Amino acid sequence: MQIGSLRQLTLVSFALALVPLIALLWQSQSDLARVGKMTTFDTRYVVDVVSDLRNLDAAAVDLERSIRQFAVLRSDKVAALSDNALAQFVSARDKLCASLDSPPECVQLNEHVEQLSDFRQVEDELLLNAYLASVSRSVSSFRDEVDEAIQLRLEVQQQDLAAMQAKQAWSTAMLVSISLLLILLGSQLIVNPVKKLKHIIRIVAKQDGELPSLSTRAPKELIGVERDLHWLYDRLTQLEHIRTALLRHASHELKTPLASIKEGCSLLSENVVGELNPRQKEVLSLLTSSTQRLNSLVEKLLDYNLLLQQAQPTTTAVDPATLVKDCIQDYALALKDRDVNVDVAAEQIAVDEELYRRILDNLVSNAVAHGAVGRPIDIRIYNDSDTTVLEVANRGKKIPAEAAPTLFEPFTRGSDPRNDNVIGTGLGLSIVADCARLMQGNVAVVDVDYADVCFKVTIPQ
């Protein structure tokens, strides 16, 4: 399924994340309205029951007073008042019993009322007092019943509130969790393509491995960036092939005319075509020097091109002391005015002999070209845990810290003049870094207390 633009994905993810929160808000409002209704209903019930109880008390007092008056006066007018008081008492009793769902006291009070309804025939004052006392006790029992009913309502209300709070907490946890999951899902739809872009960028930067296929489930903008990175990778691969071909063909095509120039210079220097005057000899000397320098540059290019084409090193057991001895002999002329301090503490090392010799040659050549004239050069080889370490150090001007990051990039030359007055190709240290990388090692500039500049090459064993 194709995902829309990054903006659409962000808006849809935000909207989906809000849905559980909106549902939670709606539920909270519903529970709040329910609590309000329940509180209003229970408050009205308590008010009505207390009011009915008060009316029953007042009716009981009026009923007792009017009957006692009738017992003294025995008149029809007082009897009519007693009948009215009895009717009001019965009405108050029925209303309170309806509110209390007809508790047992209502039955007892009904019996007492039936006894008092024949108050005209009661001649015995003690019996009448007993009837009135029974009514008074029943009314008092109603007070206890009202208190219990109110307390029961409060307990039910508290239970309902507790259940509602538990439901609200559970709903909040569930809906917030759903909202967080939706947020994580939406963010993952953005994070995954970004991680893939970072992976592609690392592959493009290191030119190591194949690029993954284009994404189909990602925002359109990120798919566009991924497509551009694929195009960039193809373009860089093409340019790398062009560079390799250019180095191979250019260096090879330069060898033939360069050999002819060297041969011509040799013939002129041997006076094969005639005797040369001093000025011609001076010109020939300059021409011969330039030819030698050009030959050195071409050999560097050939060496770098060969290194680019080498895919897998061949590791063998090598005697490092012999390698260092052969290298110093090759540079005997350049090192005639310098001391070389050699310290080889490893008897054998597991390296590619050709690659390791290139590292030695280029580091010694760099020390000769940039080290202080007449100052010693130090070469150390030793084992450190499961690695072998090569250090080539010289005295002279220190390498600036800002130049260190680009020091091992190809075609990068230092700004200081060389001791041999030769314009370098900027490939020497790059060849060192590539040779070390092919053997799974690395090279770095390190600080030592016995020299100003020290290159350290570490090769795993």
Short mmCIF file of C-alpha atoms in Angstrom, two decimals:
data_model
loop_
_atom_site.label_atom_id
_atom_site.label_comp_id
_atom_site.label_asym_id
_atom_site.label_seq_id
_atom_site.Cartn_x
_atom_site.Cartn_y
_atom_site.Cartn_z
CA MET A 1 0.00 0.00 0.00
CA GLN A 2 1.39 3.33 -1.07
CA ILE A 3 1.62 5.90 1.70
CA GLY A 4 0.82 9.50 0.81
CA SER A 5 2.98 12.50 1.36
CA LEU A 6 4.85 13.16 4.57
CA ARG A 7 2.40 15.91 5.47
CA GLN A 8 -0.60 13.62 4.92
CA LEU A 9 1.01 10.86 6.98
CA THR A 10 1.70 13.30 9.83
CA LEU A 11 -1.84 14.71 9.78
CA VAL A 12 -3.50 11.28 9.58
CA SER A 13 -1.29 9.92 12.39
CA PHE A 14 -2.15 12.96 14.53
CA ALA A 15 -5.87 12.56 13.81
CA LEU A 16 -5.83 8.82 14.59
CA ALA A 17 -3.93 9.47 17.82
CA LEU A 18 -6.63 11.99 18.82
CA VAL A 19 -9.54 9.54 18.31
CA PRO A 20 -8.92 7.57 21.57
CA LEU A 21 -8.39 10.83 23.45
CA ILE A 22 -11.67 12.21 22.09
CA ALA A 23 -13.42 8.98 23.11
CA LEU A 24 -11.88 9.32 26.58
CA LEU A 25 -13.10 12.91 26.83
CA TRP A 26 -16.61 11.88 25.74
CA GLN A 27 -16.72 9.09 28.31
CA SER A 28 -15.48 11.46 31.01
CA GLN A 29 -18.23 13.93 30.15
CA SER A 30 -20.83 11.13 30.20
CA ASP A 31 -19.64 9.88 33.59
CA LEU A 32 -19.63 13.41 34.93
CA ALA A 33 -23.22 13.97 33.75
CA ARG A 34 -24.20 10.63 35.30
CA VAL A 35 -22.61 11.62 38.61
CA GLY A 36 -24.46 14.92 38.49
CA LYS A 37 -27.80 13.22 37.88
CA MET A 38 -27.15 10.65 40.58
CA THR A 39 -26.18 13.33 43.09
CA THR A 40 -29.25 15.41 42.25
CA PHE A 41 -31.56 12.39 42.56
CA ASP A 42 -30.12 11.24 45.90
CA THR A 43 -30.17 14.77 47.29
CA ARG A 44 -33.81 15.17 46.26
CA TYR A 45 -34.62 11.78 47.83
CA VAL A 46 -32.99 12.73 51.15
CA VAL A 47 -34.77 16.08 51.20
CA ASP A 48 -38.16 14.48 50.42
CA VAL A 49 -37.74 11.71 53.02
CA VAL A 50 -36.68 14.15 55.74
CA SER A 51 -39.57 16.45 54.83
CA ASP A 52 -42.05 13.55 54.94
CA LEU A 53 -40.67 12.49 58.33
CA ARG A 54 -41.06 16.03 59.63
CA ASN A 55 -44.65 16.15 58.36
CA LEU A 56 -45.32 12.77 60.01
CA ASP A 57 -43.97 14.09 63.32
CA ALA A 58 -46.12 17.20 63.09
CA ALA A 59 -49.19 15.14 62.14
CA ALA A 60 -48.56 12.80 65.09
CA VAL A 61 -48.35 15.74 67.49
CA ASP A 62 -51.59 17.25 66.10
CA LEU A 63 -53.31 13.84 66.23
CA GLU A 64 -52.32 13.26 69.87
CA ARG A 65 -53.40 16.75 70.95
CA SER A 66 -56.78 16.61 69.20
CA ILE A 67 -57.61 13.12 70.56
CA ARG A 68 -56.68 14.11 74.09
CA GLN A 69 -58.88 17.20 73.73
CA PHE A 70 -61.74 14.99 72.58
CA ALA A 71 -61.19 12.67 75.54
CA VAL A 72 -61.71 15.65 77.85
CA LEU A 73 -64.44 17.61 76.01
CA ARG A 74 -66.34 14.83 74.18
CA SER A 75 -67.75 17.27 71.61
CA ASP A 76 -68.58 16.69 67.96
CA LYS A 77 -66.51 19.68 66.87
CA VAL A 78 -63.38 18.33 68.57
CA ALA A 79 -64.15 14.89 67.10
CA ALA A 80 -64.25 16.38 63.62
CA LEU A 81 -60.86 18.01 64.28
CA SER A 82 -59.51 14.67 65.47
CA ASP A 83 -60.81 12.95 62.33
CA ASN A 84 -59.05 15.60 60.20
CA ALA A 85 -55.80 15.20 62.17
CA LEU A 86 -56.08 11.41 61.75
CA ALA A 87 -56.56 11.79 57.99
CA GLN A 88 -53.52 14.08 57.74
CA PHE A 89 -51.46 11.60 59.79
CA VAL A 90 -52.51 8.71 57.50
CA SER A 91 -51.61 10.78 54.43
CA ALA A 92 -48.17 11.63 55.86
CA ARG A 93 -47.71 7.98 56.83
CA ASP A 94 -48.59 6.70 53.32
CA LYS A 95 -46.27 9.19 51.65
CA LEU A 96 -43.33 8.28 53.92
CA CYS A 97 -43.98 4.55 53.51
CA ALA A 98 -43.99 4.99 49.74
CA SER A 99 -40.65 6.78 49.94
CA LEU A 100 -39.18 4.04 52.18
CA ASP A 101 -40.62 1.16 50.07
CA SER A 102 -43.07 0.11 52.85
CA PRO A 103 -40.81 -1.04 55.71
CA PRO A 104 -42.23 -3.23 58.59
CA GLU A 105 -42.90 -0.12 60.69
CA CYS A 106 -45.60 0.86 58.20
CA VAL A 107 -47.60 -2.29 59.04
CA GLN A 108 -47.30 -1.65 62.77
CA LEU A 109 -48.22 1.98 62.38
CA ASN A 110 -51.23 0.95 60.27
CA GLU A 111 -52.47 -1.28 63.11
CA HIS A 112 -52.06 1.54 65.63
CA VAL A 113 -53.93 3.93 63.37
CA GLU A 114 -56.81 1.44 63.07
CA GLN A 115 -56.93 1.29 66.88
CA LEU A 116 -57.07 5.09 67.12
CA SER A 117 -59.74 5.31 64.45
CA ASP A 118 -62.27 4.16 67.12
CA PHE A 119 -61.20 6.87 69.58
CA ARG A 120 -64.92 7.82 70.13
CA GLN A 121 -65.68 4.44 71.75
CA VAL A 122 -62.56 4.40 73.96
CA GLU A 123 -63.62 5.33 77.49
CA ASP A 124 -60.57 4.09 79.31
CA GLU A 125 -57.93 6.82 79.53
CA LEU A 126 -55.14 4.32 80.16
CA LEU A 127 -56.04 2.41 77.00
CA LEU A 128 -56.10 5.64 75.00
CA ASN A 129 -52.68 6.60 76.38
CA ALA A 130 -51.38 3.18 75.38
CA TYR A 131 -52.66 3.65 71.81
CA LEU A 132 -51.06 7.09 71.59
CA ALA A 133 -47.77 5.79 73.05
CA SER A 134 -47.73 3.00 70.45
CA VAL A 135 -48.14 5.56 67.67
CA SER A 136 -45.36 7.67 69.18
CA ARG A 137 -43.02 4.66 69.31
CA SER A 138 -43.79 3.76 65.69
CA VAL A 139 -43.01 7.33 64.61
CA SER A 140 -39.70 7.12 66.50
CA SER A 141 -38.95 3.85 64.68
CA PHE A 142 -39.59 5.68 61.42
CA ARG A 143 -36.80 8.10 62.34
CA ASP A 144 -34.34 5.19 62.65
CA GLU A 145 -35.63 3.73 59.38
CA VAL A 146 -35.11 7.06 57.62
CA ASP A 147 -31.53 7.26 58.95
CA GLU A 148 -30.81 3.72 57.71
CA ALA A 149 -32.36 4.46 54.31
CA ILE A 150 -30.27 7.62 53.93
CA GLN A 151 -27.10 5.77 55.03
CA LEU A 152 -27.85 2.96 52.55
CA ARG A 153 -28.30 5.48 49.75
CA LEU A 154 -24.97 7.08 50.63
CA GLU A 155 -23.22 3.68 50.60
CA VAL A 156 -24.76 2.79 47.22
CA GLN A 157 -23.70 6.18 45.90
CA GLN A 158 -20.13 5.64 47.11
CA GLN A 159 -20.04 2.18 45.52
CA ASP A 160 -21.29 3.60 42.24
CA LEU A 161 -18.67 6.34 42.37
CA ALA A 162 -15.91 3.81 43.13
CA ALA A 163 -17.03 1.58 40.25
CA MET A 164 -17.20 4.61 37.96
CA GLN A 165 -13.70 5.70 39.01
CA ALA A 166 -12.33 2.20 38.36
CA LYS A 167 -14.01 2.13 34.97
CA GLN A 168 -12.65 5.59 34.21
CA ALA A 169 -9.11 4.56 35.22
CA TRP A 170 -9.28 1.39 33.12
CA SER A 171 -10.67 3.28 30.14
CA THR A 172 -8.03 5.98 30.52
CA ALA A 173 -5.20 3.43 30.60
CA MET A 174 -6.60 1.53 27.61
CA LEU A 175 -7.36 4.56 25.44
CA VAL A 176 -4.09 6.32 26.28
CA SER A 177 -2.23 3.09 25.44
CA ILE A 178 -4.06 2.87 22.12
CA SER A 179 -3.21 6.51 21.42
CA LEU A 180 0.48 5.88 22.23
CA LEU A 181 0.50 2.78 20.00
CA LEU A 182 -0.98 4.81 17.15
CA ILE A 183 1.64 7.52 17.71
CA LEU A 184 4.42 4.90 17.69
CA LEU A 185 2.99 3.32 14.54
CA GLY A 186 2.83 6.67 12.77
CA SER A 187 6.34 7.61 13.87
CA GLN A 188 7.64 4.19 12.82
CA LEU A 189 6.29 4.76 9.32
CA ILE A 190 8.59 7.80 9.19
CA VAL A 191 11.54 6.45 11.19
CA ASN A 192 11.95 3.24 9.16
CA PRO A 193 12.41 5.02 5.80
CA VAL A 194 14.78 7.52 7.47
CA LYS A 195 16.87 4.64 8.86
CA LYS A 196 16.94 3.11 5.41
CA LEU A 197 18.11 6.44 3.97
CA LYS A 198 20.92 6.57 6.55
CA HIS A 199 21.92 3.01 5.60
CA ILE A 200 21.97 3.96 1.91
CA ILE A 201 24.05 7.06 2.66
CA ARG A 202 26.61 4.91 4.53
CA ILE A 203 26.79 2.50 1.59
CA VAL A 204 27.22 5.41 -0.84
CA ALA A 205 29.92 6.99 1.35
CA LYS A 206 31.89 3.77 1.81
CA GLN A 207 30.95 2.25 -1.57
CA ASP A 208 30.59 -1.05 0.22
CA GLY A 209 27.74 -3.40 -0.67
CA GLU A 210 24.66 -3.27 -2.83
CA LEU A 211 21.89 -0.76 -2.33
CA PRO A 212 18.54 -2.11 -1.09
CA SER A 213 15.58 -1.93 -3.44
CA LEU A 214 13.37 1.15 -3.52
CA SER A 215 10.78 1.37 -0.77
CA THR A 216 7.12 0.96 -1.64
CA ARG A 217 5.60 1.78 1.76
CA ALA A 218 7.05 5.15 2.68
CA PRO A 219 6.09 8.84 2.28
CA LYS A 220 6.48 10.13 -1.25
CA GLU A 221 9.11 12.70 -0.25
CA LEU A 222 11.32 10.05 1.38
CA ILE A 223 10.89 7.73 -1.61
CA GLY A 224 12.03 10.65 -3.79
CA VAL A 225 15.13 11.15 -1.63
CA GLU A 226 15.84 7.41 -1.78
CA ARG A 227 15.50 7.45 -5.57
CA ASP A 228 17.95 10.38 -5.75
CA LEU A 229 20.43 8.48 -3.57
CA HIS A 230 20.18 5.49 -5.89
CA TRP A 231 20.89 7.77 -8.82
CA LEU A 232 23.81 9.31 -6.92
CA TYR A 233 25.21 5.87 -6.15
CA ASP A 234 25.01 4.85 -9.81
CA ARG A 235 26.63 8.13 -10.81
CA LEU A 236 29.45 7.72 -8.29
CA THR A 237 30.02 4.14 -9.45
CA GLN A 238 30.18 5.36 -13.03
CA LEU A 239 32.61 8.13 -12.10
CA GLU A 240 34.74 5.63 -10.17
CA HIS A 241 34.94 3.42 -13.24
CA ILE A 242 35.82 6.43 -15.36
CA ARG A 243 38.53 7.45 -12.91
CA THR A 244 40.01 3.97 -12.84
CA ALA A 245 39.98 3.75 -16.63
CA LEU A 246 41.49 7.22 -16.93
CA LEU A 247 44.31 6.37 -14.53
CA ARG A 248 44.97 3.10 -16.32
CA HIS A 249 44.95 4.50 -19.85
CA ALA A 250 46.63 7.81 -19.05
CA SER A 251 49.49 6.23 -17.13
CA HIS A 252 49.95 3.54 -19.76
CA GLU A 253 49.86 5.98 -22.67
CA LEU A 254 52.39 8.22 -20.91
CA LYS A 255 54.92 5.43 -20.56
CA THR A 256 55.68 5.18 -24.31
CA PRO A 257 56.50 8.86 -25.02
CA LEU A 258 58.23 9.08 -21.66
CA ALA A 259 60.51 6.20 -22.61
CA SER A 260 61.34 7.95 -25.90
CA ILE A 261 62.17 11.18 -24.06
CA LYS A 262 64.40 9.32 -21.61
CA GLU A 263 66.15 7.55 -24.46
CA GLY A 264 66.67 10.89 -26.27
CA CYS A 265 68.09 12.48 -23.13
CA SER A 266 70.44 9.52 -22.71
CA LEU A 267 71.69 9.83 -26.31
CA LEU A 268 72.27 13.55 -25.92
CA SER A 269 74.09 13.12 -22.62
CA GLU A 270 76.42 10.54 -24.22
CA ASN A 271 77.24 12.98 -27.07
CA VAL A 272 76.03 10.46 -29.65
CA VAL A 273 74.72 13.24 -31.90
CA GLY A 274 77.61 15.58 -31.24
CA GLU A 275 79.35 17.56 -28.56
CA LEU A 276 77.11 19.84 -26.46
CA ASN A 277 78.10 23.27 -25.25
CA PRO A 278 77.67 24.24 -21.60
CA ARG A 279 74.28 25.93 -22.11
CA GLN A 280 72.95 22.92 -23.99
CA LYS A 281 74.17 20.65 -21.22
CA GLU A 282 72.34 22.82 -18.69
CA VAL A 283 69.12 22.55 -20.69
CA LEU A 284 69.65 18.79 -21.02
CA SER A 285 70.12 18.53 -17.25
CA LEU A 286 66.80 20.30 -16.65
CA LEU A 287 65.11 18.09 -19.24
CA THR A 288 66.53 14.94 -17.65
CA SER A 289 65.40 16.04 -14.17
CA SER A 290 61.90 16.78 -15.40
CA THR A 291 61.76 13.43 -17.17
CA GLN A 292 62.73 11.61 -14.00
CA ARG A 293 60.10 13.49 -12.03
CA LEU A 294 57.44 12.69 -14.63
CA ASN A 295 58.49 9.04 -14.58
CA SER A 296 58.09 9.02 -10.77
CA LEU A 297 54.59 10.51 -11.04
CA VAL A 298 53.56 7.94 -13.66
CA GLU A 299 54.83 5.10 -11.48
CA LYS A 300 52.80 6.46 -8.57
CA LEU A 301 49.68 6.54 -10.73
CA LEU A 302 50.31 2.99 -11.91
CA ASP A 303 50.84 1.88 -8.34
CA TYR A 304 47.62 3.55 -7.19
CA ASN A 305 45.67 2.11 -10.12
CA LEU A 306 46.99 -1.37 -9.35
CA LEU A 307 45.98 -0.93 -5.72
CA LEU A 308 42.45 0.06 -6.72
CA GLN A 309 42.13 -3.13 -8.76
CA GLN A 310 43.38 -5.43 -6.01
CA ALA A 311 40.37 -7.03 -4.34
CA GLN A 312 41.71 -9.51 -1.82
CA PRO A 313 45.13 -9.57 -0.10
CA THR A 314 47.17 -12.75 0.31
CA THR A 315 48.31 -13.15 3.91
CA THR A 316 51.60 -14.94 4.55
CA ALA A 317 54.17 -15.11 7.33
CA VAL A 318 56.73 -12.37 6.63
CA ASP A 319 60.00 -11.43 8.30
CA PRO A 320 59.57 -7.70 9.06
CA ALA A 321 63.30 -7.13 9.62
CA THR A 322 64.04 -8.21 6.04
CA LEU A 323 61.32 -5.93 4.66
CA VAL A 324 62.73 -2.94 6.55
CA LYS A 325 66.30 -3.77 5.44
CA ASP A 326 65.29 -3.99 1.76
CA CYS A 327 63.35 -0.73 2.00
CA ILE A 328 66.30 1.13 3.55
CA GLN A 329 68.60 -0.19 0.82
CA ASP A 330 66.25 1.14 -1.86
CA TYR A 331 66.34 4.57 -0.22
CA ALA A 332 70.07 4.45 0.58
CA LEU A 333 70.85 7.49 -1.58
CA ALA A 334 68.10 9.62 -0.01
CA LEU A 335 69.06 8.48 3.49
CA LYS A 336 72.81 9.01 3.21
CA ASP A 337 72.72 12.19 5.33
CA ARG A 338 70.26 10.79 7.92
CA ASP A 339 70.31 8.21 10.65
CA VAL A 340 67.60 5.55 10.58
CA ASN A 341 66.74 4.03 13.95
CA VAL A 342 65.23 0.61 13.37
CA ASP A 343 63.52 -1.33 16.17
CA VAL A 344 61.89 -4.58 14.99
CA ALA A 345 60.53 -6.50 17.98
CA ALA A 346 58.41 -8.97 16.00
CA GLU A 347 60.03 -12.03 14.45
CA GLN A 348 57.17 -12.76 12.05
CA ILE A 349 53.98 -10.98 11.05
CA ALA A 350 50.97 -12.20 9.05
CA VAL A 351 50.46 -9.65 6.25
CA ASP A 352 50.31 -9.31 2.48
CA GLU A 353 54.01 -8.83 1.68
CA GLU A 354 53.47 -6.59 -1.36
CA LEU A 355 50.93 -4.35 0.37
CA TYR A 356 53.05 -4.08 3.51
CA ARG A 357 56.12 -3.17 1.43
CA ARG A 358 54.11 -0.42 -0.27
CA ILE A 359 53.18 0.93 3.17
CA LEU A 360 56.85 0.96 4.19
CA ASP A 361 58.00 2.58 0.94
CA ASN A 362 55.45 5.37 1.04
CA LEU A 363 55.91 6.15 4.74
CA VAL A 364 59.72 6.24 4.42
CA SER A 365 59.41 8.34 1.27
CA ASN A 366 57.08 10.73 3.11
CA ALA A 367 59.50 10.97 6.07
CA VAL A 368 62.41 11.73 3.70
CA ALA A 369 60.39 14.35 1.79
CA HIS A 370 58.87 16.17 4.77
CA GLY A 371 61.21 15.41 7.67
CA ALA A 372 63.88 17.85 8.83
CA VAL A 373 67.15 17.46 6.90
CA GLY A 374 69.90 15.75 8.89
CA ARG A 375 67.47 14.56 11.60
CA PRO A 376 66.94 10.83 12.24
CA ILE A 377 64.00 8.72 11.11
CA ASP A 378 62.56 6.03 13.41
CA ILE A 379 61.03 2.76 12.20
CA ARG A 380 59.43 0.48 14.78
CA ILE A 381 57.55 -2.80 14.29
CA TYR A 382 56.11 -4.67 17.25
CA ASN A 383 53.17 -6.85 18.25
CA ASP A 384 50.42 -5.45 20.45
CA SER A 385 47.93 -8.07 21.64
CA ASP A 386 46.43 -9.54 18.42
CA THR A 387 47.75 -6.81 16.09
CA THR A 388 51.06 -5.82 14.59
CA VAL A 389 52.02 -2.15 14.72
CA LEU A 390 54.28 -0.20 12.36
CA GLU A 391 55.45 3.27 13.38
CA VAL A 392 57.44 5.56 11.10
CA ALA A 393 58.42 8.84 12.77
CA ASN A 394 60.45 11.86 11.77
CA ARG A 395 61.42 15.26 13.13
CA GLY A 396 60.22 18.47 11.57
CA LYS A 397 57.12 20.57 11.33
CA LYS A 398 54.09 19.02 13.01
CA ILE A 399 50.95 18.26 11.03
CA PRO A 400 48.15 20.75 11.86
CA ALA A 401 45.11 19.22 13.55
CA GLU A 402 42.76 20.63 10.90
CA ALA A 403 44.70 18.82 8.16
CA ALA A 404 44.45 15.38 9.79
CA PRO A 405 40.93 14.47 8.55
CA THR A 406 41.89 14.85 4.85
CA LEU A 407 45.48 13.65 5.16
CA PHE A 408 44.78 10.18 3.75
CA GLU A 409 42.46 11.21 0.93
CA PRO A 410 43.80 10.71 -2.63
CA PHE A 411 45.39 13.64 -4.48
CA THR A 412 45.78 15.64 -1.27
CA ARG A 413 49.15 17.39 -0.97
CA GLY A 414 50.62 19.26 1.95
CA SER A 415 51.22 22.98 1.75
CA ASP A 416 54.84 22.79 2.97
CA PRO A 417 57.65 22.41 0.37
CA ARG A 418 59.30 19.00 0.04
CA ASN A 419 62.97 18.45 0.75
CA ASP A 420 63.50 16.87 -2.67
CA ASN A 421 61.85 19.78 -4.53
CA VAL A 422 59.54 17.33 -6.30
CA ILE A 423 55.86 18.13 -6.74
CA GLY A 424 54.02 15.16 -5.20
CA THR A 425 50.93 13.45 -6.55
CA GLY A 426 49.14 13.39 -3.21
CA LEU A 427 48.76 9.60 -3.48
CA GLY A 428 51.43 8.35 -1.05
CA LEU A 429 49.44 8.46 2.20
CA SER A 430 46.27 7.47 0.35
CA ILE A 431 48.05 4.32 -0.86
CA VAL A 432 49.15 3.63 2.73
CA ALA A 433 45.54 3.95 3.96
CA ASP A 434 44.17 1.75 1.16
CA CYS A 435 46.81 -0.94 1.70
CA ALA A 436 46.04 -1.00 5.43
CA ARG A 437 42.30 -1.13 4.73
CA LEU A 438 42.74 -4.09 2.36
CA MET A 439 44.42 -5.96 5.23
CA GLN A 440 41.56 -4.96 7.62
CA GLY A 441 43.84 -2.46 9.34
CA ASN A 442 44.07 1.29 9.69
CA VAL A 443 46.56 4.15 9.76
CA ALA A 444 46.57 7.29 11.88
CA VAL A 445 48.77 10.17 12.94
CA VAL A 446 49.73 9.77 16.60
CA ASP A 447 51.69 11.82 19.10
CA VAL A 448 54.94 10.36 20.44
CA ASP A 449 57.53 11.82 22.77
CA TYR A 450 60.55 11.01 20.59
CA ALA A 451 59.46 12.65 17.29
CA ASP A 452 57.35 15.46 15.87
CA VAL A 453 55.39 13.39 13.33
CA CYS A 454 54.53 9.71 13.63
CA PHE A 455 52.37 7.53 11.39
CA LYS A 456 51.00 4.39 13.08
CA VAL A 457 49.74 1.46 10.99
CA THR A 458 47.83 -1.29 12.81
CA ILE A 459 47.20 -4.64 11.08
CA PRO A 460 45.16 -7.40 12.81
CA GLN A 461 46.84 -10.79 13.01
#
